[in-house]
C-alpha atoms as a PDB file:
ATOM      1  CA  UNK A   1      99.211 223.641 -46.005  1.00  0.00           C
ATOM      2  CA  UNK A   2     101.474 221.920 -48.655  1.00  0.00           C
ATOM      3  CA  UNK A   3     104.494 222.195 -46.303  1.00  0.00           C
ATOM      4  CA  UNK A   4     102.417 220.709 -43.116  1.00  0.00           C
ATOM      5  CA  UNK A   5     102.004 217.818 -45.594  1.00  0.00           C
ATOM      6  CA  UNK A   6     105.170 217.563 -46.936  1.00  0.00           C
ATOM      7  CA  UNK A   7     106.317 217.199 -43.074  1.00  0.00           C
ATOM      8  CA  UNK A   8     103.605 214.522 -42.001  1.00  0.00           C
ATOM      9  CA  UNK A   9     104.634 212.293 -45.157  1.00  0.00           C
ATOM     10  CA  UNK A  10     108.512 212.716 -44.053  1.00  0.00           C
ATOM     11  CA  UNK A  11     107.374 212.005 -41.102  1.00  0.00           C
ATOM     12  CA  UNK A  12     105.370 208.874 -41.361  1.00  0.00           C
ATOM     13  CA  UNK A  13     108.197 207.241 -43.793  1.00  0.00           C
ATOM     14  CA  UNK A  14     110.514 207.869 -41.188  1.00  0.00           C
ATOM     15  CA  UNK A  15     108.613 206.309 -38.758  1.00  0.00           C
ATOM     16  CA  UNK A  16     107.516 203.168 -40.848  1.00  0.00           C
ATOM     17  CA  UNK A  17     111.321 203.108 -41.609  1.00  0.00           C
ATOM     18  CA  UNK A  18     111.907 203.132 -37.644  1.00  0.00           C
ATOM     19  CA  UNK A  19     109.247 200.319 -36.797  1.00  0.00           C
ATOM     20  CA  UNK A  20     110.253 198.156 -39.873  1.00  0.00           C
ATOM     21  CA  UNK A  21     114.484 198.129 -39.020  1.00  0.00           C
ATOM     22  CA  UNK A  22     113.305 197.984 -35.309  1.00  0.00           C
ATOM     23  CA  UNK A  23     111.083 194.693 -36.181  1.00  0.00           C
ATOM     24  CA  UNK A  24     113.734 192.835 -38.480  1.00  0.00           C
ATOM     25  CA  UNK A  25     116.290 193.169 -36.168  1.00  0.00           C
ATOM     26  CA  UNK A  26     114.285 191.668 -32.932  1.00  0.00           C
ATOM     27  CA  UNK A  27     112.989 189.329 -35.575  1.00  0.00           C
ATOM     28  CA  UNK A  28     116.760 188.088 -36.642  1.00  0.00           C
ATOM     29  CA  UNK A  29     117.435 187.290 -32.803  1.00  0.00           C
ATOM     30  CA  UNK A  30     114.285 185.620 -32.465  1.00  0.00           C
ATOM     31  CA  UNK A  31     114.545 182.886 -35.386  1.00  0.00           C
ATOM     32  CA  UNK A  32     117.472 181.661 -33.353  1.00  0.00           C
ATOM     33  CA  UNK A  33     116.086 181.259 -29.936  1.00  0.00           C
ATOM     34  CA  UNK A  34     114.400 178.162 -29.422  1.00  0.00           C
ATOM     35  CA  UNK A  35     111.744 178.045 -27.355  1.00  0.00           C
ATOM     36  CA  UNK A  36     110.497 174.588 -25.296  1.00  0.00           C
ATOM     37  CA  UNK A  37     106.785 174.268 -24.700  1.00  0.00           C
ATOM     38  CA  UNK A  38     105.550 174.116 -21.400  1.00  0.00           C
ATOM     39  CA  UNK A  39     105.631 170.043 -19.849  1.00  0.00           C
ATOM     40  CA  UNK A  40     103.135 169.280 -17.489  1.00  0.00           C
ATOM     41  CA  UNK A  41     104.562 166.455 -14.618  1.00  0.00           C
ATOM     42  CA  UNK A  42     102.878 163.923 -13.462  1.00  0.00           C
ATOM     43  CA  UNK A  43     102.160 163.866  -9.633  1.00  0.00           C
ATOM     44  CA  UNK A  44     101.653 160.524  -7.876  1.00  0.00           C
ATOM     45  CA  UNK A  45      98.457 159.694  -7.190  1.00  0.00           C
ATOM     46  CA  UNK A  46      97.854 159.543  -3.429  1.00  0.00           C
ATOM     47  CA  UNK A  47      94.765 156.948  -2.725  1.00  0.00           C
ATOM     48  CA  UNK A  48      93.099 157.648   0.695  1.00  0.00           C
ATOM     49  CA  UNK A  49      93.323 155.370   3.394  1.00  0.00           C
ATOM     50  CA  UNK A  50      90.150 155.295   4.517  1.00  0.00           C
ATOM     51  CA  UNK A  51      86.982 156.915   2.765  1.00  0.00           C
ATOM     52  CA  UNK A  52      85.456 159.604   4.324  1.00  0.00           C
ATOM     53  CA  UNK A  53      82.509 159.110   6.189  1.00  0.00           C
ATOM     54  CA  UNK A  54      79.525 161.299   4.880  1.00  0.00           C
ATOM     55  CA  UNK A  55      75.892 161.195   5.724  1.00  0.00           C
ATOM     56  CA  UNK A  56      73.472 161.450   2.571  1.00  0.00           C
ATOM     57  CA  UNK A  57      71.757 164.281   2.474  1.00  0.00           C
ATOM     58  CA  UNK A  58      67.810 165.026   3.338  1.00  0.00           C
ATOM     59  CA  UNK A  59      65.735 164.516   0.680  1.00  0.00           C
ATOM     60  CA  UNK A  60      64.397 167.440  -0.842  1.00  0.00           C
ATOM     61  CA  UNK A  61      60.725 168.062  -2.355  1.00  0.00           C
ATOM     62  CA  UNK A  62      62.562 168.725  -5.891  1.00  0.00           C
ATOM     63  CA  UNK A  63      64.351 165.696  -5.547  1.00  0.00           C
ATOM     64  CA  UNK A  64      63.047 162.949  -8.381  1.00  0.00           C
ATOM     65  CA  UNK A  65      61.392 159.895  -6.769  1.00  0.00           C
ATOM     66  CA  UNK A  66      63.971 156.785  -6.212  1.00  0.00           C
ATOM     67  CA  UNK A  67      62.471 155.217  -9.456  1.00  0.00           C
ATOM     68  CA  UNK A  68      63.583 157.797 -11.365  1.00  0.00           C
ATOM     69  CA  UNK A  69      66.713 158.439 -10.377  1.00  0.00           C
ATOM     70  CA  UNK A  70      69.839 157.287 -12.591  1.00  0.00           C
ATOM     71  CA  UNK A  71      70.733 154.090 -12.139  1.00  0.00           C
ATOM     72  CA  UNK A  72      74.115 152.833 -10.095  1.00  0.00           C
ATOM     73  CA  UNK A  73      76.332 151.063 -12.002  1.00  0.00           C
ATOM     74  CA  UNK A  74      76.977 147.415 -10.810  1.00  0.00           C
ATOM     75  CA  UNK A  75      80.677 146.221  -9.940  1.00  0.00           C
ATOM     76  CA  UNK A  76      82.229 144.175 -12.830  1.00  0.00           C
ATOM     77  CA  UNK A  77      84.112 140.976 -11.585  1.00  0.00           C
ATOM     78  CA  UNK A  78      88.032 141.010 -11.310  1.00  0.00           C
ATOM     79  CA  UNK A  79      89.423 139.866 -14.663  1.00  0.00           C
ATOM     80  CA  UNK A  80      92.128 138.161 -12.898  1.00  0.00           C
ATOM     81  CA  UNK A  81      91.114 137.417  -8.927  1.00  0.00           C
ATOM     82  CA  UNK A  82      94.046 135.095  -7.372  1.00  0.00           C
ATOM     83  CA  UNK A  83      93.002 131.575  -7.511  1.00  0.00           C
ATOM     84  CA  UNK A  84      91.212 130.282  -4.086  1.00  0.00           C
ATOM     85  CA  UNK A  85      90.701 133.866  -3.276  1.00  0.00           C
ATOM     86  CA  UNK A  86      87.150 135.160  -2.192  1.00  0.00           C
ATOM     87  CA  UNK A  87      86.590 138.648  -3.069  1.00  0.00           C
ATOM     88  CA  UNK A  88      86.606 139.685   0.616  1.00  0.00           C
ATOM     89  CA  UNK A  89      89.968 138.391   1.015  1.00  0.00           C
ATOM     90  CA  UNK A  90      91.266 139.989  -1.487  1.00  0.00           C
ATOM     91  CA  UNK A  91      93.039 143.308  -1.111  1.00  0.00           C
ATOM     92  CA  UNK A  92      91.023 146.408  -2.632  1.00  0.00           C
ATOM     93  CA  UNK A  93      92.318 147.855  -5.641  1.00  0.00           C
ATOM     94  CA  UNK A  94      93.401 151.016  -6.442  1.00  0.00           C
ATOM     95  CA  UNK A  95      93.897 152.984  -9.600  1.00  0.00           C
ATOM     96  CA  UNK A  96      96.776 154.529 -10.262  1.00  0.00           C
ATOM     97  CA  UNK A  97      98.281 156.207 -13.568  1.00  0.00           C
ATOM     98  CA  UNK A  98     101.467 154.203 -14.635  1.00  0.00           C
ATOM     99  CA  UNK A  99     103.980 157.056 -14.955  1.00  0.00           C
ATOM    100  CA  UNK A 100     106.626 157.199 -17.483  1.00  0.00           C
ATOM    101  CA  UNK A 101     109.275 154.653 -18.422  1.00  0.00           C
ATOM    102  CA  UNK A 102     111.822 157.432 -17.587  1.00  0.00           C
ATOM    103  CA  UNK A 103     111.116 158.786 -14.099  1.00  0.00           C
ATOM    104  CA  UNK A 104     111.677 162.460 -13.195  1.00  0.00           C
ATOM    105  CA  UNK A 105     111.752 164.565 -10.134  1.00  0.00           C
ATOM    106  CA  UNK A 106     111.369 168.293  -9.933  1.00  0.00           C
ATOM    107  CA  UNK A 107     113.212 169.705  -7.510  1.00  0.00           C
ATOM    108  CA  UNK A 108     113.063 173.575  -5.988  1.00  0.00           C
ATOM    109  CA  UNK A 109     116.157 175.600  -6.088  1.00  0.00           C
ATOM    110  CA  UNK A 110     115.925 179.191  -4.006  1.00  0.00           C
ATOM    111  CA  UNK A 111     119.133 181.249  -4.221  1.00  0.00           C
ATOM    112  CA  UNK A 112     119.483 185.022  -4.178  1.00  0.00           C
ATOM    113  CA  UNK A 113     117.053 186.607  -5.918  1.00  0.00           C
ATOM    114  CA  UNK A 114     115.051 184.193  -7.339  1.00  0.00           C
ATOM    115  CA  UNK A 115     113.826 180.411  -7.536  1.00  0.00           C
ATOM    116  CA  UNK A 116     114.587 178.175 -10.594  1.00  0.00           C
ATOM    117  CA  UNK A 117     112.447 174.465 -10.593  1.00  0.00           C
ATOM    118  CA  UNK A 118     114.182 171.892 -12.471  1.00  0.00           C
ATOM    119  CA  UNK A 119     112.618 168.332 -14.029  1.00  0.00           C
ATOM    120  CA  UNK A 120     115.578 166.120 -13.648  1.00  0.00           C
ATOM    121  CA  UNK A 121     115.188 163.094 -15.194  1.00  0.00           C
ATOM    122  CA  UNK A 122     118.186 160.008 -14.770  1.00  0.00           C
ATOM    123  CA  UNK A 123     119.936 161.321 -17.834  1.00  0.00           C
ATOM    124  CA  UNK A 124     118.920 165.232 -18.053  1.00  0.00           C
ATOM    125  CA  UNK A 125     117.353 168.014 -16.943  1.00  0.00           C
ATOM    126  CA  UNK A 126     114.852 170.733 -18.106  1.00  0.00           C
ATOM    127  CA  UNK A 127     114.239 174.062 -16.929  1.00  0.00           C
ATOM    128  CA  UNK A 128     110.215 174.375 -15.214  1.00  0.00           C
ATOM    129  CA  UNK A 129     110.165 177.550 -14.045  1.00  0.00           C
ATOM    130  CA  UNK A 130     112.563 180.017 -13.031  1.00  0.00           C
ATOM    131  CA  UNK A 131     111.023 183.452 -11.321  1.00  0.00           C
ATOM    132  CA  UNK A 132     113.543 186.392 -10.146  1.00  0.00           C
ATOM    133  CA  UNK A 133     112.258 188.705  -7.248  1.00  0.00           C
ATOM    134  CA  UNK A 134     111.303 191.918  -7.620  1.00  0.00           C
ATOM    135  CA  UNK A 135     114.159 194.120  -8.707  1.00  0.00           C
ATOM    136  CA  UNK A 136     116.121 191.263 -10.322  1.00  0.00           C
ATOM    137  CA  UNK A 137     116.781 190.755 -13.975  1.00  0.00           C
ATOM    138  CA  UNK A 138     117.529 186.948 -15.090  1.00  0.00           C
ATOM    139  CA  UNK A 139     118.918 185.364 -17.417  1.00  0.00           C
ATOM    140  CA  UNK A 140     118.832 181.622 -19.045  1.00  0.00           C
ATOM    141  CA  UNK A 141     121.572 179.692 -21.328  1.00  0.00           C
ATOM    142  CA  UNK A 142     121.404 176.053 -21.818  1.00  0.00           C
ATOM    143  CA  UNK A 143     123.464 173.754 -24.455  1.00  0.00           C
ATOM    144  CA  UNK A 144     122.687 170.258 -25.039  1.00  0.00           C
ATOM    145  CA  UNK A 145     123.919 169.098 -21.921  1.00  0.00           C
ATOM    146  CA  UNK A 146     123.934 171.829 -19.521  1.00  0.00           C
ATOM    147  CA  UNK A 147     121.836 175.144 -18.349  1.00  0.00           C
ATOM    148  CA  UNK A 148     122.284 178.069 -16.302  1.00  0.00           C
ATOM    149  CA  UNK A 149     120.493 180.274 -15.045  1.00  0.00           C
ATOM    150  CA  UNK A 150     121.663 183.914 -13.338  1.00  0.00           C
ATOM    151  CA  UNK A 151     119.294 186.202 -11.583  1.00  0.00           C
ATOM    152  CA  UNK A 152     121.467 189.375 -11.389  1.00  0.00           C
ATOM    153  CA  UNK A 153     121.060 192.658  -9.419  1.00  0.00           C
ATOM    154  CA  UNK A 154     123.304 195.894  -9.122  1.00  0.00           C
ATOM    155  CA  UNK A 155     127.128 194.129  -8.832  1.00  0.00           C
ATOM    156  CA  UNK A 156     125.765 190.944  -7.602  1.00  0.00           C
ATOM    157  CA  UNK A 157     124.602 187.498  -9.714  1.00  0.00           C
ATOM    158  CA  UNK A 158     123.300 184.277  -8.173  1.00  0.00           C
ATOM    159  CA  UNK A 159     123.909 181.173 -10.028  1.00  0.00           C
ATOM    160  CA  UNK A 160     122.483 177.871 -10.764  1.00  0.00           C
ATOM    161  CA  UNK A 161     124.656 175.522 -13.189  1.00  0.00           C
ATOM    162  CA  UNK A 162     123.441 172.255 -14.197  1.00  0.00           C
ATOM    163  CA  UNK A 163     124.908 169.939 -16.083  1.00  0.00           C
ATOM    164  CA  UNK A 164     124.549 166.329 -17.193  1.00  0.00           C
ATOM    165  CA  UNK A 165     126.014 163.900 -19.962  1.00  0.00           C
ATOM    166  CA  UNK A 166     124.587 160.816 -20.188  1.00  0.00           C
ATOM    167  CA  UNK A 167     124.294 160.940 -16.578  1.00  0.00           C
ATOM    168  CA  UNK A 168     122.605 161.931 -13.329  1.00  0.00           C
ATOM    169  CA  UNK A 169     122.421 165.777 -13.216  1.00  0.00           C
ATOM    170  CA  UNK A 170     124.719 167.749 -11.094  1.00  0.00           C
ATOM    171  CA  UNK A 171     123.040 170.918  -9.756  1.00  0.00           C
ATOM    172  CA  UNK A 172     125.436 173.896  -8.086  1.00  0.00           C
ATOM    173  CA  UNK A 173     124.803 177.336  -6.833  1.00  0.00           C
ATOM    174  CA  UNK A 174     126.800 179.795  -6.283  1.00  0.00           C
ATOM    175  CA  UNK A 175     126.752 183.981  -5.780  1.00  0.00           C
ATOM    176  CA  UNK A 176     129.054 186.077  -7.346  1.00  0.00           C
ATOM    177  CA  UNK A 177     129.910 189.852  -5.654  1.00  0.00           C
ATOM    178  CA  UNK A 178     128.452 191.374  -2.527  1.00  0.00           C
END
């Protein structure tokens, strides 16, 4: 019995010894990776043409009577109509979100073995979203002023290289062995 005990306490201080080197060396690389948080981008906002035409619906016996109901909201004026215009010759306004000073585009890259999305902005670029196929490894490095990212598979690795300073990103693929 003492022996079985003597083995399970080697044991477990073997094992804690195991987990704790295991966890200070994945530990050491991670302090030195930096990690970007996820950046939503802004879409343009697309205002329809023409509204669609609906017919109201049939009033219901649970419906509250007209009185009742909430009440709608009354148009405020035009802070700033153009002078001698009437409101009907106006044109209609639409909302739209003012997007940043600095525009971006992403833009869709599919190469062998995966698909990287870019935000390129006038003056850089940042990595979206890069997704390998199935049976493909990848891998990401980026500087200040240029990324890459390689999906690779048995003997062959696709490519894409971007790179920017101060400047309008250049983008280039390429695919290395067969």
């Amino acid at each position: 019995m003492r022996s079985g005990l003597v083995q399970l306490g080697a044991w477990t201080a073997a094992t804690g010894a195991a987990v704790a080197l295991s966890w200070l060396g994945v530990h050491a690389v991670l302090v030195d990776t930096v990690f970007e948080q996820p950046m939503a981008v802004q879409l343009p906002s697309v205002a329809p043409t023409k509204p669609a035409e609906t017919t109201p619906p049939a009033a219901s016996p649970h419906d509250p009577p007209p009185s009742a109901a909430a009440p709608t909201p009354t148009p405020t004026p035009d802070p700033d109509p153009t002078p001698g215009a009437t409101p009907a010759s106006r044109p209609a306004a639409t909302t739209r979100k003012s997007s940043s000073p600095s525009t971006s585009t992403v833009h869709s890259y599919p190469v062998l073995g995966g698909r990287v999305a870019l935000d390129q902005r006038p003056t850089e670029a940042r990595l979206v979203s890069a997704v390998p196929e199935p049976g493909w490894s990848m891998q990401v490095w980026h500087g200040e002023q240029w990324m890459r990212i390689d999906f690779s598979k048995d003997d062959r690795v696709s490519s894409v290289s971007v790179s920017w300073n101060g400047t309008e990103p250049t983008v280039q693929t390429y695919v290395i062995g067969n």
